[in-house]
């Protein structure tokens, strides 16, 4: 089965479907302390399952997470897009920027592009982001994206804050 995952290009990034060559960067993130805000650290086997779930989400829902590629180097810089797992309130715009790619504005650039694409092509307008209250970098990014704190919530059994992104006005 071949999935048609759209490609989004920004000034510095290419958002695209996952490739097997992305797995090492994905697994390194999953094994690191940086993954604690998304339930990690994870053993490599669990990261492989999460990596494969990227395809499953696109196949089942018709939208999902893109791998973030740094245009200048071709390096895998993170993962950004939409997640709507079983038991969640509604689709989420989520982001993971991998070690060495923070502080370049990539998370903002990619999340902004993904959010606009989701509103225009998937009807995902005014989505939420689940954010661990201790994840100050994600809280700052949500604010920079214009999201507003909506309420306290829970995702996958963990307390979080629910942030609402502004309507893009381009929903399908």
CSV table of C-alpha atoms in Angstrom, one decimal:
chain,number,residue,atom,x,y,z
A,1,UNK,CA,0.0,0.0,0.0
A,2,UNK,CA,1.3,3.4,-0.9
A,3,UNK,CA,0.1,6.4,1.0
A,4,UNK,CA,-0.2,9.8,-0.6
A,5,UNK,CA,1.2,12.1,2.1
A,6,UNK,CA,1.3,15.7,1.0
A,7,UNK,CA,4.6,17.6,1.0
A,8,UNK,CA,4.7,21.1,2.4
A,9,UNK,CA,7.7,23.3,1.8
A,10,UNK,CA,8.7,26.4,3.8
A,11,UNK,CA,11.7,28.6,3.6
A,12,UNK,CA,14.0,26.3,5.6
A,13,UNK,CA,12.0,23.0,5.8
A,14,UNK,CA,10.3,20.2,3.9
A,15,UNK,CA,7.4,18.5,5.7
A,16,UNK,CA,7.0,15.1,4.2
A,17,UNK,CA,6.0,11.5,4.9
A,18,UNK,CA,8.4,9.4,6.9
A,19,UNK,CA,11.2,7.4,5.3
A,20,UNK,CA,12.9,4.5,7.0
A,21,UNK,CA,16.1,6.6,7.0
A,22,UNK,CA,14.3,8.9,9.5
A,23,UNK,CA,14.1,6.2,12.1
A,24,UNK,CA,17.5,6.7,13.7
A,25,UNK,CA,16.7,10.4,14.5
A,26,UNK,CA,13.2,9.4,15.7
A,27,UNK,CA,14.6,6.6,17.9
A,28,UNK,CA,17.2,8.9,19.4
A,29,UNK,CA,14.5,11.4,20.3
A,30,UNK,CA,12.4,8.7,21.8
A,31,UNK,CA,15.3,7.4,23.9
A,32,UNK,CA,16.2,10.8,25.2
A,33,UNK,CA,15.1,12.7,28.2
A,34,UNK,CA,13.6,15.2,25.8
A,35,UNK,CA,10.8,12.7,25.1
A,36,UNK,CA,9.5,12.9,28.7
A,37,UNK,CA,6.7,15.3,27.6
A,38,UNK,CA,5.3,12.7,25.2
A,39,UNK,CA,5.5,9.7,27.6
A,40,UNK,CA,9.2,8.7,27.0
A,41,UNK,CA,11.9,7.8,27.2
A,42,UNK,CA,11.1,4.8,25.1
A,43,UNK,CA,13.0,1.6,24.3
A,44,UNK,CA,14.0,1.3,20.6
A,45,UNK,CA,11.3,-1.3,20.0
A,46,UNK,CA,8.6,1.1,21.3
A,47,UNK,CA,10.0,3.9,19.1
A,48,UNK,CA,9.7,1.6,16.1
A,49,UNK,CA,6.0,1.0,16.9
A,50,UNK,CA,5.5,4.8,17.2
A,51,UNK,CA,7.3,5.4,14.0
A,52,UNK,CA,5.1,2.9,12.1
A,53,UNK,CA,2.0,4.4,13.7
A,54,UNK,CA,2.8,7.5,11.7
A,55,UNK,CA,1.8,5.6,8.6
A,56,UNK,CA,-1.2,4.0,10.3
A,57,UNK,CA,-2.6,7.4,11.3
A,58,UNK,CA,-2.3,8.7,7.7
A,59,UNK,CA,-4.0,5.6,6.4
A,60,UNK,CA,-6.8,5.6,8.9
A,61,UNK,CA,-7.5,9.3,9.4
A,62,UNK,CA,-6.3,10.8,6.1
A,63,UNK,CA,-4.0,13.2,8.0
A,64,UNK,CA,-1.1,12.8,10.5
A,65,UNK,CA,2.4,13.8,11.4
A,66,UNK,CA,5.0,14.9,8.9
A,67,UNK,CA,8.7,14.4,9.3
A,68,UNK,CA,10.5,17.7,9.3
A,69,UNK,CA,13.5,17.8,7.0
A,70,UNK,CA,16.0,20.7,7.1
A,71,UNK,CA,16.2,21.9,3.5
A,72,UNK,CA,19.8,22.9,3.6
A,73,UNK,CA,21.2,19.6,4.9
A,74,UNK,CA,18.5,17.0,4.3
A,75,UNK,CA,18.7,16.1,8.0
A,76,UNK,CA,15.6,14.9,9.9
A,77,UNK,CA,14.8,17.8,12.3
A,78,UNK,CA,11.6,16.6,13.9
A,79,UNK,CA,8.0,15.6,13.5
A,80,UNK,CA,5.0,17.9,13.3
A,81,UNK,CA,1.4,17.5,12.4
A,82,UNK,CA,-2.0,16.2,13.5
A,83,UNK,CA,-2.8,13.4,15.9
A,84,UNK,CA,-6.2,12.0,16.9
A,85,UNK,CA,-5.7,8.9,19.0
A,86,UNK,CA,-8.3,6.7,20.5
A,87,UNK,CA,-9.7,8.4,23.6
A,88,UNK,CA,-8.6,11.9,22.7
A,89,UNK,CA,-11.1,14.8,22.8
A,90,UNK,CA,-10.3,16.0,19.2
A,91,UNK,CA,-7.4,16.2,16.8
A,92,UNK,CA,-4.3,17.8,18.1
A,93,UNK,CA,-1.5,19.8,16.5
A,94,UNK,CA,1.6,18.3,17.9
A,95,UNK,CA,5.4,18.9,17.5
A,96,UNK,CA,8.7,17.3,18.3
A,97,UNK,CA,11.9,19.1,17.3
A,98,UNK,CA,14.9,16.8,17.6
A,99,UNK,CA,18.1,17.6,19.4
A,100,UNK,CA,20.3,20.1,17.6
A,101,UNK,CA,17.5,21.8,15.7
A,102,UNK,CA,16.0,24.0,18.5
A,103,UNK,CA,16.4,27.7,18.5
A,104,UNK,CA,16.2,28.1,14.7
A,105,UNK,CA,12.5,28.9,14.5
A,106,UNK,CA,11.8,25.5,12.9
A,107,UNK,CA,9.0,24.5,15.2
A,108,UNK,CA,7.2,27.7,14.6
A,109,UNK,CA,7.7,27.6,10.8
A,110,UNK,CA,6.7,23.9,10.5
A,111,UNK,CA,3.7,24.2,12.9
A,112,UNK,CA,2.4,27.3,11.2
A,113,UNK,CA,2.6,25.6,7.8
A,114,UNK,CA,1.1,22.3,9.0
A,115,UNK,CA,-1.8,24.2,10.8
A,116,UNK,CA,-2.6,26.2,7.7
A,117,UNK,CA,-2.5,23.0,5.5
A,118,UNK,CA,-4.7,21.2,8.0
A,119,UNK,CA,-7.3,23.9,8.0
A,120,UNK,CA,-7.4,24.2,4.2
A,121,UNK,CA,-7.1,20.6,3.2
A,122,UNK,CA,-8.4,18.4,6.1
A,123,UNK,CA,-11.0,20.7,7.7
A,124,UNK,CA,-8.9,20.8,10.9
A,125,UNK,CA,-9.5,24.4,11.9
A,126,UNK,CA,-9.1,25.8,15.4
A,127,UNK,CA,-7.4,22.6,16.6
A,128,UNK,CA,-6.0,22.0,20.1
A,129,UNK,CA,-2.5,21.2,21.4
A,130,UNK,CA,-2.1,19.1,24.6
A,131,UNK,CA,0.8,20.5,26.5
A,132,UNK,CA,2.5,19.3,29.7
A,133,UNK,CA,2.5,22.4,32.0
A,134,UNK,CA,6.2,21.8,32.6
A,135,UNK,CA,7.1,22.0,28.9
A,136,UNK,CA,7.8,25.7,28.8
A,137,UNK,CA,9.2,25.5,25.3
A,138,UNK,CA,6.0,24.1,23.9
A,139,UNK,CA,3.9,26.6,25.9
A,140,UNK,CA,5.9,29.5,24.4
A,141,UNK,CA,5.5,28.0,20.9
A,142,UNK,CA,1.7,27.7,21.4
A,143,UNK,CA,1.6,31.4,22.5
A,144,UNK,CA,3.7,32.4,19.5
A,145,UNK,CA,1.3,30.6,17.2
A,146,UNK,CA,-1.5,32.5,18.7
A,147,UNK,CA,-3.0,29.6,20.7
A,148,UNK,CA,-4.9,30.4,23.9
A,149,UNK,CA,-5.0,28.4,27.1
A,150,UNK,CA,-8.5,26.8,27.2
A,151,UNK,CA,-8.5,24.4,30.2
A,152,UNK,CA,-6.7,21.8,32.2
A,153,UNK,CA,-7.1,18.3,30.7
A,154,UNK,CA,-5.7,14.9,30.5
A,155,UNK,CA,-4.2,12.9,27.7
A,156,UNK,CA,-3.1,9.2,27.9
A,157,UNK,CA,-3.6,9.4,31.7
A,158,UNK,CA,-1.4,12.4,32.2
A,159,UNK,CA,-2.5,15.9,33.3
A,160,UNK,CA,-2.0,18.5,30.6
A,161,UNK,CA,-3.1,21.9,29.5
A,162,UNK,CA,-5.4,22.2,26.4
A,163,UNK,CA,-4.5,25.1,24.1
A,164,UNK,CA,-6.8,26.2,21.3
A,165,UNK,CA,-5.3,27.5,18.1
A,166,UNK,CA,-7.0,30.3,16.2
A,167,UNK,CA,-9.4,29.6,13.3
A,168,UNK,CA,-7.6,29.9,10.0
A,169,UNK,CA,-10.7,30.7,8.1
A,170,UNK,CA,-9.8,28.3,5.3
A,171,UNK,CA,-11.5,25.1,6.5
A,172,UNK,CA,-12.7,22.8,3.7
